[in-house]
């Protein structure tokens, strides 16, 4: 029950999660990721279905910005490189959500 409440809180806090357009969906091994855009808000979601940790390179991001962790909220921010990419390590069977943040 707590997990569903957490997911609902993310959806209610970030309008792009609930109503944004889907952009830049990608599949990398056992990881599915996508961006949702609404106005100036951009969120990135990744779901890892695999049983082994896997690196994930996210593309089509705003260069020079960072991804602030929303889920789990205590994860470190991820810098976006000059080429608009960021690499994260996905734990097995995990879900991550970030919001794009200007420096």
Coordinates of N, CA and C in Angstrom, one line a residue:
X1 N 0.8 -1.2 0.0 CA 0.0 0.0 0.0 C 0.9 1.3 0.0
X2 N 2.0 1.2 0.7 CA 2.8 2.4 0.8 C 3.4 2.7 -0.6
X3 N 3.8 1.7 -1.3 CA 4.3 1.9 -2.7 C 3.3 2.6 -3.6
X4 N 2.1 2.2 -3.6 CA 1.1 2.9 -4.4 C 0.8 4.3 -3.9
X5 N 0.9 4.6 -2.7 CA 0.8 5.9 -2.2 C 1.9 6.8 -2.6
X6 N 3.1 6.2 -2.6 CA 4.3 6.9 -3.1 C 4.1 7.3 -4.6
X7 N 3.7 6.3 -5.4 CA 3.5 6.6 -6.8 C 2.4 7.6 -7.1
X8 N 1.3 7.6 -6.3 CA 0.3 8.6 -6.4 C 0.8 10.0 -6.0
X9 N 1.6 10.0 -5.0 CA 2.2 11.3 -4.6 C 3.1 11.9 -5.7
X10 N 3.9 11.1 -6.4 CA 4.7 11.5 -7.5 C 3.8 12.1 -8.6
X11 N 2.8 11.3 -9.0 CA 1.9 11.8 -10.0 C 1.2 13.1 -9.7
X12 N 0.8 13.2 -8.4 CA 0.1 14.4 -8.0 C 1.0 15.6 -7.8
X13 N 2.3 15.4 -7.6 CA 3.2 16.5 -7.4 C 3.8 17.0 -8.7
X14 N 3.9 16.1 -9.7 CA 4.5 16.5 -11.0 C 3.5 16.3 -12.1
X15 N 3.0 17.4 -12.6 CA 1.9 17.4 -13.6 C 2.3 16.7 -14.8
X16 N 3.6 16.8 -15.2 CA 4.1 16.1 -16.4 C 3.9 14.6 -16.3
X17 N 4.0 14.0 -15.1 CA 3.9 12.6 -14.9 C 2.4 12.2 -15.3
X18 N 1.5 13.0 -14.9 CA 0.1 12.7 -15.1 C -0.4 13.1 -16.5
X19 N 0.0 14.2 -17.0 CA -0.6 14.8 -18.2 C 0.4 15.1 -19.3
X20 N 1.6 14.9 -19.1 CA 2.6 15.3 -20.1 C 2.6 14.4 -21.4
X21 N 3.2 15.0 -22.4 CA 3.4 14.2 -23.7 C 4.5 13.2 -23.5
X22 N 4.4 12.0 -24.1 CA 5.4 11.0 -24.0 C 6.5 11.4 -25.1
X23 N 7.7 11.4 -24.7 CA 8.8 11.7 -25.7 C 10.0 10.8 -25.4
X24 N 10.7 10.5 -26.4 CA 12.0 9.8 -26.3 C 12.0 8.5 -25.6
X25 N 11.0 7.7 -25.8 CA 11.0 6.3 -25.2 C 12.1 5.5 -25.7
X26 N 12.7 4.7 -24.9 CA 13.8 3.9 -25.3 C 13.8 2.6 -24.5
X27 N 14.3 1.5 -25.1 CA 14.5 0.2 -24.5 C 16.0 -0.1 -24.6
X28 N 16.6 -0.4 -23.4 CA 18.0 -0.8 -23.4 C 18.1 -2.1 -22.5
X29 N 18.2 -3.2 -23.2 CA 18.2 -4.5 -22.4 C 16.8 -4.7 -21.7
X30 N 16.9 -4.8 -20.4 CA 15.6 -5.0 -19.6 C 15.1 -3.7 -19.0
X31 N 15.6 -2.6 -19.6 CA 15.1 -1.3 -19.0 C 14.3 -0.5 -20.1
X32 N 13.2 0.0 -19.7 CA 12.3 0.8 -20.5 C 12.4 2.2 -19.8
X33 N 12.6 3.2 -20.6 CA 12.6 4.6 -20.1 C 11.9 5.5 -21.1
X34 N 11.4 6.7 -20.5 CA 10.7 7.7 -21.3 C 10.8 9.0 -20.6
X35 N 10.5 10.1 -21.4 CA 10.4 11.4 -20.8 C 8.9 11.8 -21.0
X36 N 8.5 12.7 -20.1 CA 7.1 13.3 -20.2 C 7.4 14.8 -20.1
X37 N 6.8 15.5 -21.0 CA 7.0 17.0 -21.1 C 5.6 17.7 -20.9
X38 N 5.6 18.7 -20.0 CA 4.4 19.5 -19.9 C 4.8 20.9 -19.5
X39 N 4.7 21.9 -20.4 CA 5.2 23.2 -20.2 C 6.7 23.1 -20.1
X40 N 7.2 23.7 -19.0 CA 8.7 23.7 -18.8 C 9.1 22.5 -17.9
X41 N 8.2 21.7 -17.5 CA 8.5 20.5 -16.6 C 8.8 19.3 -17.5
X42 N 9.9 18.7 -17.2 CA 10.3 17.4 -17.9 C 10.6 16.4 -16.8
X43 N 10.0 15.2 -16.9 CA 10.3 14.1 -16.0 C 10.8 13.0 -16.8
X44 N 11.6 12.2 -16.2 CA 12.2 11.0 -16.9 C 11.9 9.8 -15.9
X45 N 11.3 8.7 -16.5 CA 11.0 7.5 -15.8 C 11.7 6.4 -16.4
X46 N 12.3 5.5 -15.6 CA 12.9 4.3 -16.0 C 12.4 3.1 -15.2
X47 N 12.1 2.0 -15.9 CA 11.7 0.8 -15.2 C 12.6 -0.4 -15.6
X48 N 13.2 -1.0 -14.6 CA 14.2 -2.1 -14.9 C 13.5 -3.4 -14.5
X49 N 13.3 -4.3 -15.5 CA 12.6 -5.5 -15.2 C 13.6 -6.7 -15.0
X50 N 14.9 -6.4 -15.2 CA 15.9 -7.5 -15.1 C 16.3 -7.9 -13.7
X51 N 17.0 -9.0 -13.5 CA 17.4 -9.5 -12.2 C 18.8 -9.1 -11.9
X52 N 19.5 -8.4 -12.8 CA 20.9 -8.0 -12.6 C 21.0 -6.4 -12.8
X53 N 21.8 -5.8 -12.0 CA 22.0 -4.3 -12.1 C 22.4 -4.0 -13.6
X54 N 22.0 -2.9 -14.1 CA 22.3 -2.5 -15.5 C 22.5 -1.0 -15.6
X55 N 23.6 -0.6 -16.3 CA 23.8 0.8 -16.6 C 22.8 1.2 -17.7
X56 N 22.3 2.4 -17.6 CA 21.4 3.0 -18.5 C 21.8 4.4 -18.9
X57 N 22.0 4.6 -20.2 CA 22.4 5.9 -20.7 C 21.1 6.6 -21.3
X58 N 20.7 7.7 -20.7 CA 19.5 8.4 -21.1 C 19.9 9.4 -22.1
X59 N 19.2 9.6 -23.2 CA 19.5 10.5 -24.3 C 18.5 11.6 -24.4
X60 N 18.8 12.6 -25.3 CA 17.8 13.7 -25.6 C 17.5 14.5 -24.3
X61 N 18.5 14.7 -23.5 CA 18.3 15.5 -22.3 C 18.8 16.9 -22.5
X62 N 18.5 17.9 -21.7 CA 19.0 19.3 -21.8 C 20.4 19.3 -21.3
X63 N 21.4 19.6 -22.2 CA 22.8 19.6 -21.8 C 23.0 20.7 -20.7
X64 N 23.9 20.3 -19.8 CA 24.2 21.2 -18.7 C 23.3 21.2 -17.5
X65 N 22.1 20.6 -17.6 CA 21.2 20.5 -16.5 C 21.5 19.3 -15.7
X66 N 20.6 19.0 -14.8 CA 20.8 17.7 -14.0 C 19.4 17.1 -13.8
X67 N 19.5 15.8 -13.5 CA 18.2 15.1 -13.2 C 18.2 14.9 -11.7
X68 N 17.2 15.6 -11.1 CA 17.0 15.5 -9.6 C 16.1 14.3 -9.3
X69 N 16.5 13.5 -8.4 CA 15.8 12.2 -8.1 C 14.5 12.6 -7.4
X70 N 13.4 12.0 -7.9 CA 12.1 12.1 -7.3 C 11.7 10.7 -6.6
X71 N 12.1 9.6 -7.3 CA 11.8 8.3 -6.8 C 13.0 7.4 -7.1
X72 N 13.7 6.9 -6.2 CA 13.6 7.3 -4.8 C 14.2 8.7 -4.5
X73 N 13.5 9.4 -3.6 CA 13.8 10.8 -3.3 C 15.2 11.0 -2.8
X74 N 15.8 10.0 -2.1 CA 17.1 10.2 -1.5 C 18.3 9.9 -2.4
X75 N 18.0 9.6 -3.7 CA 19.1 9.3 -4.6 C 19.8 10.7 -5.0
X76 N 21.0 10.5 -5.4 CA 21.8 11.7 -5.8 C 21.3 12.2 -7.2
X77 N 21.5 13.5 -7.4 CA 21.2 14.1 -8.7 C 22.2 13.6 -9.7
X78 N 21.8 13.6 -11.0 CA 22.6 13.0 -12.0 C 22.9 14.2 -13.0
X79 N 24.2 14.5 -13.2 CA 24.5 15.6 -14.2 C 24.2 15.1 -15.6
X80 N 23.8 16.1 -16.4 CA 23.6 15.8 -17.9 C 24.8 16.4 -18.6
X81 N 25.5 15.6 -19.4 CA 26.7 16.0 -20.1 C 26.4 17.0 -21.3
X82 N 27.4 17.4 -21.9 CA 27.3 18.4 -23.0 C 26.6 17.8 -24.2
X83 N 26.6 16.5 -24.4 CA 25.9 15.8 -25.5 C 24.4 15.5 -25.2
X84 N 24.0 16.0 -24.0 CA 22.6 15.7 -23.6 C 22.3 14.3 -23.2
X85 N 23.3 13.7 -22.6 CA 23.2 12.3 -22.1 C 23.6 12.2 -20.6
X86 N 23.0 11.3 -19.9 CA 23.3 11.0 -18.5 C 23.3 9.5 -18.4
X87 N 24.2 8.9 -17.6 CA 24.2 7.5 -17.3 C 24.0 7.2 -15.9
X88 N 23.1 6.3 -15.6 CA 22.7 5.9 -14.3 C 22.8 4.4 -14.1
X89 N 23.0 3.9 -12.9 CA 23.0 2.4 -12.7 C 21.6 2.1 -12.2
X90 N 20.9 1.2 -12.9 CA 19.6 0.7 -12.5 C 19.8 -0.6 -11.6
X91 N 19.2 -0.5 -10.4 CA 19.2 -1.7 -9.6 C 18.2 -2.7 -10.2
X92 N 18.4 -4.0 -9.9 CA 17.5 -5.0 -10.4 C 16.0 -4.7 -9.9
X93 N 15.1 -4.9 -10.9 CA 13.7 -4.7 -10.6 C 13.4 -3.4 -9.8
X94 N 13.7 -2.4 -10.5 CA 13.6 -1.0 -9.8 C 12.9 -0.1 -10.7
X95 N 12.4 1.0 -10.1 CA 11.7 2.1 -10.8 C 12.4 3.4 -10.3
X96 N 12.7 4.3 -11.3 CA 13.4 5.5 -10.9 C 12.6 6.6 -11.7
X97 N 12.4 7.8 -11.0 CA 11.8 9.0 -11.6 C 12.7 10.1 -11.3
X98 N 13.0 11.0 -12.3 CA 13.7 12.2 -12.1 C 13.0 13.4 -12.7
X99 N 13.3 14.6 -12.2 CA 12.8 15.8 -12.9 C 14.0 16.6 -13.3
X100 N 13.9 17.2 -14.5 CA 15.0 18.0 -15.1 C 15.1 19.2 -14.2
X101 N 16.3 19.6 -13.9 CA 16.5 20.7 -13.0 C 17.7 21.5 -13.6
X102 N 17.4 22.8 -13.7 CA 18.5 23.7 -14.2 C 19.5 24.0 -13.1
X103 N 20.8 24.2 -13.5 CA 21.8 24.4 -12.4 C 21.6 25.7 -11.7

